[in-house]
Short mmCIF file of C-alpha atoms in Angstrom, two decimals:
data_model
loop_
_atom_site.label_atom_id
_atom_site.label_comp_id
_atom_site.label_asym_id
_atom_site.label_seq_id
_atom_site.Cartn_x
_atom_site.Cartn_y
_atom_site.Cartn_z
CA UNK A 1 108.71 102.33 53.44
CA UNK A 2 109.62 98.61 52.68
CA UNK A 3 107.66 96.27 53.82
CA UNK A 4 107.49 92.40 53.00
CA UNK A 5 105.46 89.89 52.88
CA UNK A 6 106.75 85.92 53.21
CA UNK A 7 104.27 83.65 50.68
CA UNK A 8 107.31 81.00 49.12
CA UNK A 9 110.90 81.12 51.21
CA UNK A 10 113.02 78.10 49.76
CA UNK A 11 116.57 77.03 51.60
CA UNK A 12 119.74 76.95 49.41
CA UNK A 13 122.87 76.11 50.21
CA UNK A 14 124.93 79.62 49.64
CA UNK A 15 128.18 79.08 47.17
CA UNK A 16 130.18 81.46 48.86
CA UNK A 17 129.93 84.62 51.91
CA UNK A 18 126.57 86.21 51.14
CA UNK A 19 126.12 87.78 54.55
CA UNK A 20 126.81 91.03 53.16
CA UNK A 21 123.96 90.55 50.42
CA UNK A 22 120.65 90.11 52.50
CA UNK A 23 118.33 91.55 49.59
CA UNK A 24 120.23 91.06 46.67
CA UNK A 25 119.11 88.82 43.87
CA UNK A 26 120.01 85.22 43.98
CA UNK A 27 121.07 82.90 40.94
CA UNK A 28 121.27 78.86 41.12
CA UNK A 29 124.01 77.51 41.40
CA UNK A 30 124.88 73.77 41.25
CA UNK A 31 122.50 71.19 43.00
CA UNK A 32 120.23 73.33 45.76
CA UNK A 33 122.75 75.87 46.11
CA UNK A 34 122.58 79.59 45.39
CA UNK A 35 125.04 83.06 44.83
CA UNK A 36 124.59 86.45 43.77
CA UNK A 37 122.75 86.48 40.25
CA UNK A 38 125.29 87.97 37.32
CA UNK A 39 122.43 90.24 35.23
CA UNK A 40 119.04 89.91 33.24
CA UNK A 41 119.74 87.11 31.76
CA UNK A 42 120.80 85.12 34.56
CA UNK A 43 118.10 82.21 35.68
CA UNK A 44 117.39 83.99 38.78
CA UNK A 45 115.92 82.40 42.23
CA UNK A 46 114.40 84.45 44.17
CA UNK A 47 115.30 87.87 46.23
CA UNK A 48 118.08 86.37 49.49
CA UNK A 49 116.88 86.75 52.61
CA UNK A 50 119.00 85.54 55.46
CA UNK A 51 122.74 86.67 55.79
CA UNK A 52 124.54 82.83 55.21
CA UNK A 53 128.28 83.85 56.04
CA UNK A 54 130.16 80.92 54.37
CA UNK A 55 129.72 78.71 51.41
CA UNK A 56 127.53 75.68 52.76
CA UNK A 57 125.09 77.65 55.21
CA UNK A 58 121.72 77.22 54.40
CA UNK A 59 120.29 80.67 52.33
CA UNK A 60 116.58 81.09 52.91
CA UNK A 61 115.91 83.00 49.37
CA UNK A 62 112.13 84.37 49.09
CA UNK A 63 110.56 83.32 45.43
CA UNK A 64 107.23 84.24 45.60
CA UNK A 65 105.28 87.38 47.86
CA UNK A 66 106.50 90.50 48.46
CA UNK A 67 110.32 91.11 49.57
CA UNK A 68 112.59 93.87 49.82
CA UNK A 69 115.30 94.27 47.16
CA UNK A 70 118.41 96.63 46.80
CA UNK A 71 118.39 99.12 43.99
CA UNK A 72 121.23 99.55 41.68
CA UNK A 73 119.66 102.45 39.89
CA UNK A 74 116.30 104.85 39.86
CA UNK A 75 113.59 102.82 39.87
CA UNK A 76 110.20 104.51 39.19
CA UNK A 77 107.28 102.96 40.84
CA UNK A 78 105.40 99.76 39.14
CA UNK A 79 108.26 99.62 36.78
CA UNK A 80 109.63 95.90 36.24
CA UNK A 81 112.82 95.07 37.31
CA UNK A 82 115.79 92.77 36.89
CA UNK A 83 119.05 92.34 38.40
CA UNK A 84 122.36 93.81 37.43
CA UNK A 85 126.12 92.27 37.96
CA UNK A 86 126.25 93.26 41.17
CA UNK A 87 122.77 91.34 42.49
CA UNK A 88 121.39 94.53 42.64
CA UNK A 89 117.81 95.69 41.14
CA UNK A 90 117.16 97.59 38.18
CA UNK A 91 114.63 98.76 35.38
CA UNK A 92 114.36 95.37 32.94
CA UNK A 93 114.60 96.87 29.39
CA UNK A 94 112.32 95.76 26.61
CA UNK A 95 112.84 91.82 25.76
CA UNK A 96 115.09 91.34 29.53
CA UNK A 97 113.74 88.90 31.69
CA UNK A 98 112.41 90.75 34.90
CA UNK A 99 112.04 89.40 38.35
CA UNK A 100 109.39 91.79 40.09
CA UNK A 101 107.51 95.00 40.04
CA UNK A 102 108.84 97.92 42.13
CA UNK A 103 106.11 98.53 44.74
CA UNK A 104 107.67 101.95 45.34
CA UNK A 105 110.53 104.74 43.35
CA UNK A 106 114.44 103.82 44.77
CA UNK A 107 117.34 105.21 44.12
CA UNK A 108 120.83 103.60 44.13
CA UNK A 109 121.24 101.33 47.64
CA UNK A 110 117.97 101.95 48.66
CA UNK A 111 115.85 99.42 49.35
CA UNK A 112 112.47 99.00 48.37
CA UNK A 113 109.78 96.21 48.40
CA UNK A 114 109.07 94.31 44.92
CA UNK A 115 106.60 92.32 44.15
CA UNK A 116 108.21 88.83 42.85
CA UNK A 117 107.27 87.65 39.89
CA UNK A 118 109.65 85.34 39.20
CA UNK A 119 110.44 83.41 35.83
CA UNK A 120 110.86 83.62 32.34
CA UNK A 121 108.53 86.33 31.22
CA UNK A 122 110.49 89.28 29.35
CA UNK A 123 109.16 93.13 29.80
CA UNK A 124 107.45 94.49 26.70
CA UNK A 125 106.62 97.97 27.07
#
C-alpha cells in the first residue's frame, strides 16, 4: 500500500510533457525548471508529483517526506534506491548516489512509497 506523506513540495517549471510521469524521478534542468532524471548519477530533485502537460507548467516535485515512486526493477524493502534512464526507481549499487529508502518490496511499474533522502550521499553496503 503506498502511502505519502507531503514535508518539502518545491514548484519547477517542467522542460517538456511530464503528465505521463507523476512519480518518476525529477532532474534540474536550467534555471527552476525540471525533467525526467537520466540515472544514478544524475543531480536529482526530488520524486514529481503533479502531471505538468507542457514545457512551462509549473511541476510541484516532492524533495523531502515520504512520496510514492515508480519501480523500474525488484526492489526489496529498506533497500536504497536511485533512478534509472527512464525516471524510474531502482536498487542504488555500492558507490551510486541514492535518492530514498524503499518503504515497501516493488516490482517493475509498481509503485511504492520511499522515503526521500535526497542528495549526495552514495550507498555503501
Amino acid at each position: 500500500m503506498a502511502v505519502e506523506q507531503r514535508v518539502y513540495d518545491i514548484s519547477l517549471d517542467a522542460a517538456q510533457d511530464l503528465e505521463d510521469y507523476q512519480y518518476h524521478v525529477m532532474a534540474g534542468s536550467g534555471a527552476f525548471g525540471c525533467d525526467l532524471a537520466g540515472d544514478a548519477d544524475t543531480d536529482s530533485v526530488g520524486v514529481l508529483q503533479s502531471k505538468p502537460d507542457a514545457a512551462g507548467v509549473s511541476a510541484e516535485v516532492r524533495r523531502v517526506g515520504i512520496s510514492q515512486a515508480v519501480c523500474g526493477d525488484t526492489i526489496p524493502v529498506w533497500s536504497k534506491v536511485t533512478p534509472d534512464a527512464d525516471g524510474h526507481i531502482v536498487v542504488a549499487a555500492e558507490g551510486e548516489r541514492y535518492v530514498g529508502l524503499a518503504m515497501e518490496a516493488g516490482v517493475v511499474l509498481q509503485v511504492i512509497s520511499i522515503l526521500m533522502e535526497f542528495g549526495t550521499a552514495p550507498a555503501i553496503s
